[in-house]
XYZ file of C-alpha atoms in Angstrom:
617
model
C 0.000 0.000 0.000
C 0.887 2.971 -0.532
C 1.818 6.011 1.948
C -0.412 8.414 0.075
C -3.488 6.178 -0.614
C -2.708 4.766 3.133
C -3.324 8.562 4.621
C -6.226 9.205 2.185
C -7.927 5.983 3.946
C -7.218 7.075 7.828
C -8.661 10.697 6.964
C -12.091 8.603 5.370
C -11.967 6.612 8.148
C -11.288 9.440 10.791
C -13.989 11.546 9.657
C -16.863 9.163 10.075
C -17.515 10.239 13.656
C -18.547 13.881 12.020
C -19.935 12.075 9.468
C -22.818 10.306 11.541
C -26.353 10.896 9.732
C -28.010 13.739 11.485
C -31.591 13.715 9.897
C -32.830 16.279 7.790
C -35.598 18.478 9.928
C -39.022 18.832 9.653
C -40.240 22.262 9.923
C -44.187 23.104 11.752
C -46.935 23.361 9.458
C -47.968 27.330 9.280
C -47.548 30.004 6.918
C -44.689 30.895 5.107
C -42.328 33.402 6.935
C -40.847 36.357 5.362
C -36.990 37.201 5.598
C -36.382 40.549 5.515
C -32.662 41.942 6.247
C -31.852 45.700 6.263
C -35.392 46.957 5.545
C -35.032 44.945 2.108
C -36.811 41.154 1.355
C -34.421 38.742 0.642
C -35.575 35.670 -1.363
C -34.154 31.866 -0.243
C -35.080 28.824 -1.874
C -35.541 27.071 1.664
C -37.198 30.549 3.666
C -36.986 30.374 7.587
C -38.881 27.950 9.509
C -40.149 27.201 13.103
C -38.569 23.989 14.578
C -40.511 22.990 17.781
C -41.514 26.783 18.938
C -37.591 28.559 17.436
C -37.162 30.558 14.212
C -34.351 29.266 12.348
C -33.407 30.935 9.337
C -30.931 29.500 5.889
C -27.429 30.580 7.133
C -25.757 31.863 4.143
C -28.293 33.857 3.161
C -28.861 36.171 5.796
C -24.702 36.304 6.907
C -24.535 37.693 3.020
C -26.840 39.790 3.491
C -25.188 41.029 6.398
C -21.990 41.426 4.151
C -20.245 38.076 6.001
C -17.959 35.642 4.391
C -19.125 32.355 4.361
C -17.249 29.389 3.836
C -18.503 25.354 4.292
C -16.646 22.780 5.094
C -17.999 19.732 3.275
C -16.134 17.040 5.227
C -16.975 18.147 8.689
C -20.081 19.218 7.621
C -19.165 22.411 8.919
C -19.563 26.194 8.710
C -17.773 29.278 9.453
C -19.003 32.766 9.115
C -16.394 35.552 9.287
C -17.960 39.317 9.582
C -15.213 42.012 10.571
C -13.038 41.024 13.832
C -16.104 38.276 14.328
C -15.770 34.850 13.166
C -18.642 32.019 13.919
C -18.099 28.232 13.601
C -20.369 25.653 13.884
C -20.882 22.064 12.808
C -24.373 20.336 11.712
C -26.054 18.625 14.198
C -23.925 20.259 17.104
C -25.408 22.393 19.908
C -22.390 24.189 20.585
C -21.052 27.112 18.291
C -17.832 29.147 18.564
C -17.600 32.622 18.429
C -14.204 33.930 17.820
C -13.178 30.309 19.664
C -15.234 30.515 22.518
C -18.085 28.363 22.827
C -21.660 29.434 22.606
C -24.508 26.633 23.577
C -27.210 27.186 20.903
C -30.996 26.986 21.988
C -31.132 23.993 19.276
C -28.189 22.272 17.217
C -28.265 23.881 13.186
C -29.902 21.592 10.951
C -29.735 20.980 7.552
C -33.203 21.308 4.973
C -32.991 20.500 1.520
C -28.926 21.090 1.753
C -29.448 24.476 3.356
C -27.950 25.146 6.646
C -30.783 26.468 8.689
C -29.483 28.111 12.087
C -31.407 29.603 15.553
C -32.458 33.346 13.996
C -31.350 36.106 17.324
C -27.914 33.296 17.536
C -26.816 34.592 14.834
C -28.018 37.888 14.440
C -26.849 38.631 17.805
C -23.312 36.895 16.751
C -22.486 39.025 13.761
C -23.872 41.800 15.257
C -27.562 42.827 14.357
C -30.478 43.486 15.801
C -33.648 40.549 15.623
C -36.830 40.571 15.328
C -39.985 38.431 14.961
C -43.486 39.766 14.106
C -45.370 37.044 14.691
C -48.659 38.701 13.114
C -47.684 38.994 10.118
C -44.898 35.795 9.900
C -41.863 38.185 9.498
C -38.185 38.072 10.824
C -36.729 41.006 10.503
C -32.376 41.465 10.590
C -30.929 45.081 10.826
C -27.214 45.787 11.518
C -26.724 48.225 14.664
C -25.056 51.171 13.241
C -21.529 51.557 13.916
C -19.961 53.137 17.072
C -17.344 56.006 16.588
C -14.394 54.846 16.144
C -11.859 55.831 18.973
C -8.542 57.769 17.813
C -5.343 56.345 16.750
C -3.233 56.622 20.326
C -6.611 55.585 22.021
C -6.329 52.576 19.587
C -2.956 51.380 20.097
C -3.417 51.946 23.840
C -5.965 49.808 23.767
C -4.294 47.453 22.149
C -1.313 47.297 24.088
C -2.952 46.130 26.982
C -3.188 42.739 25.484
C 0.376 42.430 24.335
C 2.518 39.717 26.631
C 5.675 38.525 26.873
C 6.125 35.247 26.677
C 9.455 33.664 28.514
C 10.309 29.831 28.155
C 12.717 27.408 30.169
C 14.982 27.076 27.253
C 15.969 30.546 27.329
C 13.847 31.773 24.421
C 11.968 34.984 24.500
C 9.322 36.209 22.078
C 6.217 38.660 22.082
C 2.143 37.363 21.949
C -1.384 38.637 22.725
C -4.722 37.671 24.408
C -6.860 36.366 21.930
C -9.414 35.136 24.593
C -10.504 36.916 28.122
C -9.886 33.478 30.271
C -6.068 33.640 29.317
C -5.913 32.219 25.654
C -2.652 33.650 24.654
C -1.529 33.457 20.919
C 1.926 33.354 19.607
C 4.412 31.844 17.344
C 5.182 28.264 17.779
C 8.978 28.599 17.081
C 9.406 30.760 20.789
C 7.786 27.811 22.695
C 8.611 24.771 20.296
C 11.621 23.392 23.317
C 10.373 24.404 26.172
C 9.180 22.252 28.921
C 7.542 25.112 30.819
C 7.096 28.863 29.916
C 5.595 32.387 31.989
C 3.291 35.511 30.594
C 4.023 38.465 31.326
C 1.141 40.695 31.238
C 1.375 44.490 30.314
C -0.849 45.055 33.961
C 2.876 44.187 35.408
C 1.468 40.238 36.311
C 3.944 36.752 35.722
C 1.782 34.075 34.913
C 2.342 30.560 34.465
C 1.892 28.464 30.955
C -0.183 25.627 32.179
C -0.190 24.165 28.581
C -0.503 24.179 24.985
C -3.980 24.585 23.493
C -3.260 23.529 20.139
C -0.205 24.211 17.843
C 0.652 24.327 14.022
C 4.491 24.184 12.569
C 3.164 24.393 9.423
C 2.174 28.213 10.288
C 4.349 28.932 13.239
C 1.226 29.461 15.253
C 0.460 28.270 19.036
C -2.035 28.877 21.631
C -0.938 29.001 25.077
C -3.512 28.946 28.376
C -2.600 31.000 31.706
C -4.779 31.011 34.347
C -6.803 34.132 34.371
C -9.628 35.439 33.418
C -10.987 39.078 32.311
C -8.005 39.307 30.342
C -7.871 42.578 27.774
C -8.144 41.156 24.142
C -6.732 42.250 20.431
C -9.831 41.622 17.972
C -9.007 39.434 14.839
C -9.788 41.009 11.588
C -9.809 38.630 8.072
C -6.211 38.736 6.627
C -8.163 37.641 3.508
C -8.470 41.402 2.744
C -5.445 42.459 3.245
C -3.604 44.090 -0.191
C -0.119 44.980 -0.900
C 0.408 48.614 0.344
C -1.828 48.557 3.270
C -0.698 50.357 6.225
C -0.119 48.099 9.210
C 1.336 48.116 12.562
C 3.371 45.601 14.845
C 3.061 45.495 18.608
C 5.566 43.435 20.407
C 8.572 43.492 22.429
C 12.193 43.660 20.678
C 15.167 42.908 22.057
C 13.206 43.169 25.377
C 11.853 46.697 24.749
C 7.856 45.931 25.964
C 5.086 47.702 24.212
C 6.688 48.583 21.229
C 5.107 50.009 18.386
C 6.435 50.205 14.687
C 4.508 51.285 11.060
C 4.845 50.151 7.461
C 2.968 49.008 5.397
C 2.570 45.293 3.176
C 5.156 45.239 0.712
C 4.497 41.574 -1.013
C 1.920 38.554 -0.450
C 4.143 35.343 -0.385
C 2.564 31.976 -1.575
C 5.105 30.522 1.259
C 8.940 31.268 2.469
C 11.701 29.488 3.665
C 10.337 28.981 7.232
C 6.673 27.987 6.940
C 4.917 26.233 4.151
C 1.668 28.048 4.384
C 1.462 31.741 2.889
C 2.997 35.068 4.181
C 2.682 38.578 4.582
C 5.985 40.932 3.748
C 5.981 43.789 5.850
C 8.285 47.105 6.435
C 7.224 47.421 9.689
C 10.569 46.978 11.568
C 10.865 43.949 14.282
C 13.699 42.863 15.828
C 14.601 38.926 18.027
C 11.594 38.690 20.427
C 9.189 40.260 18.147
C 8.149 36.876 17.128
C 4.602 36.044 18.249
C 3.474 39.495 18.528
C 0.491 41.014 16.834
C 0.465 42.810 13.030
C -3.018 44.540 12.990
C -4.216 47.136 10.550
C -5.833 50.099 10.633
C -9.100 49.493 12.402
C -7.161 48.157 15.157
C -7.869 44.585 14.282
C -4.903 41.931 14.331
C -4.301 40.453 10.775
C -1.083 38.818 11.180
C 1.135 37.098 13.358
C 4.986 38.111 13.471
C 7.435 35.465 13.067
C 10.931 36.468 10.955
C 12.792 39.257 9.796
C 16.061 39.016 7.814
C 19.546 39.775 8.800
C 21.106 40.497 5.251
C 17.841 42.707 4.127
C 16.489 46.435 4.818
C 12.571 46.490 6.547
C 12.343 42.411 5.070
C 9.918 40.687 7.242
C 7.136 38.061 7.597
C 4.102 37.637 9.698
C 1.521 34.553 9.049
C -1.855 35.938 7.840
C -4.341 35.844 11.199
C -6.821 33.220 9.263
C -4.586 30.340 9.715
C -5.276 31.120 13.864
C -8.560 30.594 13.329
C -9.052 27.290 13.390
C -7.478 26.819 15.936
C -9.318 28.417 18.619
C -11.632 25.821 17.858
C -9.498 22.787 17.689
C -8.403 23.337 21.258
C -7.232 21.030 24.000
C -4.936 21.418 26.803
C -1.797 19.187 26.367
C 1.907 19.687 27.474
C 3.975 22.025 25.714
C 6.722 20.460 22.684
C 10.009 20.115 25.335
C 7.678 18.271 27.898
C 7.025 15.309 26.415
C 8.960 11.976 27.140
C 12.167 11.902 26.054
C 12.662 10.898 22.101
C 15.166 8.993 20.274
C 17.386 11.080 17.964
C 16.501 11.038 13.975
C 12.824 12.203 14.376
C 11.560 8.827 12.619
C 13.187 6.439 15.176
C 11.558 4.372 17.872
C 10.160 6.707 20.606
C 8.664 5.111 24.050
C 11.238 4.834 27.428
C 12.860 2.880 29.438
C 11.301 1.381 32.653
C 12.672 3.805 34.692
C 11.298 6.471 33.002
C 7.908 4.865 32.535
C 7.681 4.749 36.012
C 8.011 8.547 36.962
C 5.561 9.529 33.980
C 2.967 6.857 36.037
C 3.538 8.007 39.135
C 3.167 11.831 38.472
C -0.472 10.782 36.797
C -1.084 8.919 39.866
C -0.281 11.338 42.305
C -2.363 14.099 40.301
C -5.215 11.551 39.797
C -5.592 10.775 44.132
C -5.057 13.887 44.964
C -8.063 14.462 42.280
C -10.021 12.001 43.570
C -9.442 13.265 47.545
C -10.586 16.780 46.683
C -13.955 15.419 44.243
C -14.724 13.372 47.334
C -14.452 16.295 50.002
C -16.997 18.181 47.291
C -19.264 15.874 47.461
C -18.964 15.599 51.317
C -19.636 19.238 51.289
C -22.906 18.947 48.518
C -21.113 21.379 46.640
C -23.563 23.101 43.697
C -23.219 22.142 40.304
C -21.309 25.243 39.208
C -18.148 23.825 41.698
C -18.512 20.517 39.909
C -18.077 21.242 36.678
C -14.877 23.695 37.712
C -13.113 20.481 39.055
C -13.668 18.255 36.536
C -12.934 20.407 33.994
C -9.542 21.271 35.874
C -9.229 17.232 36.385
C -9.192 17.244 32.836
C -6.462 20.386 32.261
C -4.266 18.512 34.902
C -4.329 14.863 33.961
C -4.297 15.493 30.244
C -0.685 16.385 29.703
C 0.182 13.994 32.362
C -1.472 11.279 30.517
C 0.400 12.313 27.030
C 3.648 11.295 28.960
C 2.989 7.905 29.920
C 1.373 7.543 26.165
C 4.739 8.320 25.019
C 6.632 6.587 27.208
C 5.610 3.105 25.226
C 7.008 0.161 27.334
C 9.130 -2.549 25.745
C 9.046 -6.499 26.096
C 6.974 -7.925 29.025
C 6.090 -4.239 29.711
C 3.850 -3.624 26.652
C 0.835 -4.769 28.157
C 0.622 -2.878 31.245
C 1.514 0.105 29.312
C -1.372 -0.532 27.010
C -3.677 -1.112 29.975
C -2.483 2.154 31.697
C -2.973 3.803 28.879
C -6.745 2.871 28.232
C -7.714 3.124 31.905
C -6.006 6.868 32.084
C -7.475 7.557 28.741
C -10.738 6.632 30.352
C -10.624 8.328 33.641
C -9.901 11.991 31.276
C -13.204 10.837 29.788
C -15.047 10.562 32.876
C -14.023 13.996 34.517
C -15.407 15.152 30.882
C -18.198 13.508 30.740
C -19.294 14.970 34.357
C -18.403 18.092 33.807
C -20.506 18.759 31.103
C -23.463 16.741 33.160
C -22.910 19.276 35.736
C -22.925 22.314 33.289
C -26.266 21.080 31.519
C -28.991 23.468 31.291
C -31.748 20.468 31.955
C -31.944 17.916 34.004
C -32.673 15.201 32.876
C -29.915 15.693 30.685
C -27.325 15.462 33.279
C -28.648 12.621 34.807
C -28.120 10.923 32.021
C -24.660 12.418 31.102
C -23.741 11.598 35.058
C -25.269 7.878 34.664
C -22.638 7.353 31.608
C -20.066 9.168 33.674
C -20.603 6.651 36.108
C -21.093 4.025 33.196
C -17.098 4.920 32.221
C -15.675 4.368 35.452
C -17.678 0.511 35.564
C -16.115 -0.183 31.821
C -12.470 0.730 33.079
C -12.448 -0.899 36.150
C -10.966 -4.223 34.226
C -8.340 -1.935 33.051
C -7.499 -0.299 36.065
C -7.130 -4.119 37.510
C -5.184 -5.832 34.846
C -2.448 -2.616 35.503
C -2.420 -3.185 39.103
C -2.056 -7.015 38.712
C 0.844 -6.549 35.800
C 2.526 -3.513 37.778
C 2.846 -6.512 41.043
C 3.797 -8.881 38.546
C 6.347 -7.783 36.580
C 10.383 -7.270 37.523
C 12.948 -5.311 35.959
C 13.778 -6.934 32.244
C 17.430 -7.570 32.628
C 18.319 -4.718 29.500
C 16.459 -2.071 32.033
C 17.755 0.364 29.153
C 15.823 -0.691 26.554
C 13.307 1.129 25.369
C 9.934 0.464 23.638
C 7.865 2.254 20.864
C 8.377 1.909 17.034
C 9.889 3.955 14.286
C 7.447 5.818 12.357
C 6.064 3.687 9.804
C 5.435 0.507 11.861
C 3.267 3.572 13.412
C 1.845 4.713 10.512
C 1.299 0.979 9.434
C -0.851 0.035 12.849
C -2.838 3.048 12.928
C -4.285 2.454 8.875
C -5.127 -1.210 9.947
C -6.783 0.123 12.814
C -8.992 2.796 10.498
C -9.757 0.249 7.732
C -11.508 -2.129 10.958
C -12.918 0.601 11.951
C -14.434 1.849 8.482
C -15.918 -1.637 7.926
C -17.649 -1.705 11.041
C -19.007 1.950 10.665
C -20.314 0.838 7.371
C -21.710 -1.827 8.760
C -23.746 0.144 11.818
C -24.734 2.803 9.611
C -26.410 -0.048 7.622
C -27.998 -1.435 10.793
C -29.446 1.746 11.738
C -30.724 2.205 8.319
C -32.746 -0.877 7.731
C -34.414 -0.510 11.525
C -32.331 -2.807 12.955
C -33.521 -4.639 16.688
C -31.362 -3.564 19.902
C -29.710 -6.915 20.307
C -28.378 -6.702 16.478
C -27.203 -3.441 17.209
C -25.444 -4.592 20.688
C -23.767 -7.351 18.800
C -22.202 -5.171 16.290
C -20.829 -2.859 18.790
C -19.351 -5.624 21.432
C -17.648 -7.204 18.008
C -16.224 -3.472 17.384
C -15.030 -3.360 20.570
C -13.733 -7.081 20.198
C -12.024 -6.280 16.793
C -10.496 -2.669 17.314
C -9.252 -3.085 20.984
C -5.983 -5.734 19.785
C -5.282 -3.010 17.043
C -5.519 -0.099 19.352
C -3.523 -1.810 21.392
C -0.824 -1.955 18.576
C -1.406 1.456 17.848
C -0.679 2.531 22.172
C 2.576 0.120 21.963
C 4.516 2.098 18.689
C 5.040 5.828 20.492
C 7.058 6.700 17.521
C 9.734 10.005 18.454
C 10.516 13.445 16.850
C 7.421 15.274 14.942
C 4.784 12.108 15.155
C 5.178 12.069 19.154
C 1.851 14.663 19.053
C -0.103 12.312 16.477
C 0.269 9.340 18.412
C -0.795 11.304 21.757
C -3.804 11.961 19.668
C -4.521 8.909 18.054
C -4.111 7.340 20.962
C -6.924 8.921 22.998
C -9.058 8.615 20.303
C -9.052 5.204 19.618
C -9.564 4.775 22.978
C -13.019 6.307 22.857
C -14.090 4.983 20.023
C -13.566 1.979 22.276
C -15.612 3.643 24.806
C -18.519 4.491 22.541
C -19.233 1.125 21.050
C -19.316 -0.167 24.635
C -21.496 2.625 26.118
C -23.835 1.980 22.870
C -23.186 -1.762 23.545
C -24.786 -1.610 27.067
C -27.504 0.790 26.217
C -28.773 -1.386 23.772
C -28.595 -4.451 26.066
C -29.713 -2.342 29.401
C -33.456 -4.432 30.583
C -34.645 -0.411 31.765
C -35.309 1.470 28.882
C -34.540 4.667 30.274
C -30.771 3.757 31.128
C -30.331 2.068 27.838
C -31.262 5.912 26.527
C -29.499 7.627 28.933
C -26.227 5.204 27.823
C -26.738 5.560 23.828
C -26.826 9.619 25.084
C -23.849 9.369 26.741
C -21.789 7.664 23.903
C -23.047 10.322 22.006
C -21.503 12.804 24.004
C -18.514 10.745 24.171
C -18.220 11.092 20.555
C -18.524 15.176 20.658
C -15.494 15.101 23.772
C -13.206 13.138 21.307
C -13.930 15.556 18.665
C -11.240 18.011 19.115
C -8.641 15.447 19.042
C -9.725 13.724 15.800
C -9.734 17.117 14.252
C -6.482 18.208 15.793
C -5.291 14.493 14.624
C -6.386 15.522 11.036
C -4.846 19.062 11.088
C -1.524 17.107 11.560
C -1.875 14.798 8.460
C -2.799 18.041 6.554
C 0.544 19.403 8.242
């Protein structure tokens, strides 16, 4: 087989879970509503409808109207709507969106009619900032654009402004520049200023040191990384499109040269480069002067609005340098999920394509520091519930379970055992894997608006613990078990393509058995044919994922594997959740299961989609 029609098949077979049929919906019989936008009728071949009491409206249509780009993603059956400094993301079926990266529950998921994307009317008015109406008399929405503020004056501007710009300081000696993209400490900058460092601080322009608690998501590719400090009401830069940025246009960077904090220089875009010698993804050309530790820091035009991010300038050249157009950022703010930064992984084995993994030894400390993290988790959840803490406190622990364990748990996944050792590494693995999914899973129980919806997310919390338990046993047995190997030096893992090699077999399975299910579902299948295909998923793709866990490969696939890793392991999860909900004797836990393994499915999300961004990479 080849490599290329080897990756085509793992992206087919990785984008199944977006994939899942989400039915086309059924709008209430009434009258036909009228769309009108700006005091002017605008015409759609599928006009707005009422879905069980809400006014949705056809997507494109009205963000056009509005004067918004939008652009679909056909794969991920996905949308993203970019007005000004305001981008929107959603995907079909989903009943979160993302505005400008943060998330935004929706009243009702968007839905698709007649291959229109039909979305909750004041969301997105509200979103790309208009003003909605409905007049139910007479069947009429009604859109209308606020009009614009006055714009504040230049200094007032880049005052503004400058209150987002950090400095960001790393472990491995490297300093660069970056700015708040997100009010609860979302810090952007370039990936080359954090790409060795095991740990890194913020400095604030308020005067604060803050502490990198990890890496949100990442791309080499662009040079691009989001860091997360803890804080919130942070001072933000808005993000303009770099779309419409032309050669000529006047620009400024904000960083901090050489040290210097806060500073300010002008030029303007001298050239648009397809790509340069440091990224493969397109470039602006700037005279704007920068300097060392500029890189990261913000290139925004005129209105104030960042449309670049700085990352070179040239030695042998006058006013030569480069910032990455803001766009590729985008992304991901919604791709995002704590993880360790690049230096903090387990150590690698030179060449980049090598075996990765570690020896026993260091196995042992990457376990232990997940244990200690996960009892002292476990002591604290327990006082909570001691206390009958409120739902708010809940979800704030697991969700910090989740920030703590995570990049814990990416260690041990990359410290891949050898000999005798493989299977308690794979059983670690699965059971850690697990026990993120859990504090997930509960934490968006306790955040659910009704009721009976956490119940059900909190029984297949509960659920998650039961189906690692065997896990969690098998390690503890092994661990007792097991001595030494006499080469204590060795290490385990695989060199890339034995990787590469375990991961397609384990996508092909896993296509086939998709297929199959979708097929099921299709033809009205009974519960107990629909159990037995998911216990023989489970069956099949649980000796493969194991083979997948077992070949941490080193150097620039280290980050795949972490992420392949986690999500084959809930794809695991989710057949057997679906498994036991179709098997459950009370109907209403057999629902509240198949729920939860829905769920499951949306939590593993970001890590199949960070897991594709890599191939693309």
């Amino acid at each position: 087989m080849s490599s290329g029609k080897a990756r085509g098949r793992l992206l087919l077979a990785l984008l199944l879970v977006a994939l899942l049929a989400v039915p086309e919906g059924r709008a209430e019989a009434g009258p036909a509503v009228r769309l009108v936008v700006n005091g002017s009728l605008v015409a759609s071949d599928v006009p707005p409808q009422i879905f069980e009491g809400r006014t949705f409206v056809p997507l494109r249509v009205v963000s056009e109207a509005l004067g918004a780009k939008v652009v679909w993603h056909e794969a991920m059956r996905a949308v993203e709507v970019r007005r000004g400094a305001t981008t929107v993301s959603l995907v079909v079926g989903s009943a979160v969106a993302f505005v400008n990266g943060a998330p935004h529950p929706l009243d009702a998921p968007a839905r698709l009619v007649e291959g229109r994307t039909l979305v909750p009317l004041r969301f997105l008015g509200e979103s790309l900032g208009a003003e909605v109406a409905w007049d139910a008399a007479v069947q009429e929405v009604r859109v209308n654009l606020a009009p614009p503020s006055e714009p504040p004056g230049r200094s007032e501007m880049v005052a503004g402004l400058l209150r987002a710009n950090v400095v960001v300081l790393t472990d491995a000696g490297s300093q660069g520049s970056g700015f708040v993209v997100d009010s609860s400490g979302v810090v952007a900058t370039a990936y080359h200023v954090i790409e060795d460092a095991r740990s890194a601080r913020v400095l604030l322009a308020d005067g604060r040191s803050l502490e990198v608690v990890g890496l949100l998501a990442a791309s080499q590719a662009a040079d691009l990384a989001l860091l997360q400090v803890e804080a919130e009401g942070l001072p933000t830069m808005p993000l303009g499109d770099s779309d419409s940025v032309r050669v000529a246009d006047r620009v400024l960077a904000l960083g901090n040269p050489l040290g210097l904090v806060g500073t300010v220089s002008e030029g303007i875009v001298s050239a648009l480069r397809p790509q340069t010698p440091l990224t493969s993804v397109s470039a602006f050309q700037v005279t704007a002067p920068v300097s060392p530790g500029s890189s990261g820091g913000a290139l925004v035009n005129e209105a104030g609005q960042v449309v670049g991010v700085v990352f070179a300038t040239t030695e042998g050249g006058q006013l030569l340098n480069f910032a990455t157009p803001v766009n590729y950022l985008r992304p991901l703010l919604s791709e995002t999920r704590l993880a360790s930064l690049p230096g903090g992984a387990a150590a690698a084995a030179p060449g980049g394509t090598g075996g990765g993994g570690a020896t026993v030894e260091e196995y042992i400390d990457c376990a232990n520091a997940w244990i200690d993290s996960y009892n002292g988790l476990e002591a604290e959840l327990a006082s909570l519930r001691e206390e009958r803490a409120g739902d708010r406190r809940l979800a704030e622990f697991n969700g910090r379970a989740v920030r703590e364990l995570e990049p814990l748990t990416d260690a041990v996944i990359s410290a891949a055992l050898p000999g005798e050792y493989a299977r308690l590494h794979q059983v670690t693995v699965k059971f850690q894997v697990a026990m993120l999914l859990t504090y997930e899973m509960a934490r968006r129980a306790y955040e659910a608006a009704d009721e009976g919806r956490e119940d059900q997310l909190v029984a297949g919390s509960d659920e998650l613990i039961e189906v690692a338990e065997p896990w969690r046993l098998a390690a503890n047995e092994l661990g007792g078990e097991l001595s030494p190997p006499p080469s204590a030096g060795e290490r385990g893992g695989a060199t890339a393509e034995e990787y590469l090699q375990r991961l397609v077999a384990w996508a092909e399975r896993y296509e086939a058995l998709q297929d199959e299910i979708v097929d099921l579902q299709e033809s009205g299948a009974r519960d107990d044919e629909l159990a037995a295909v998911n216990r023989r998923a489970v069956r099949d793709l649980e000796p493969l994922a194991d083979a997948v866990i077992s070949a941490a490969p080193a150097g620039e696939y280290r980050r795949l594997h972490q992420l392949s890793v986690k999500f084959l392991v809930a794809v695991l999860l989710v057949h057997e959740l679906h498994r036991r909900g179709y098997e459950a004797s009370d109907p209403d836990y057999g629902e509240a299961l198949l729920i939860a393994g829905d769920e499951l499915i949306e939590a593993a999300e970001t890590w199949r989609e960070e897991m594709n961004r890599l191939w693309r990479t």
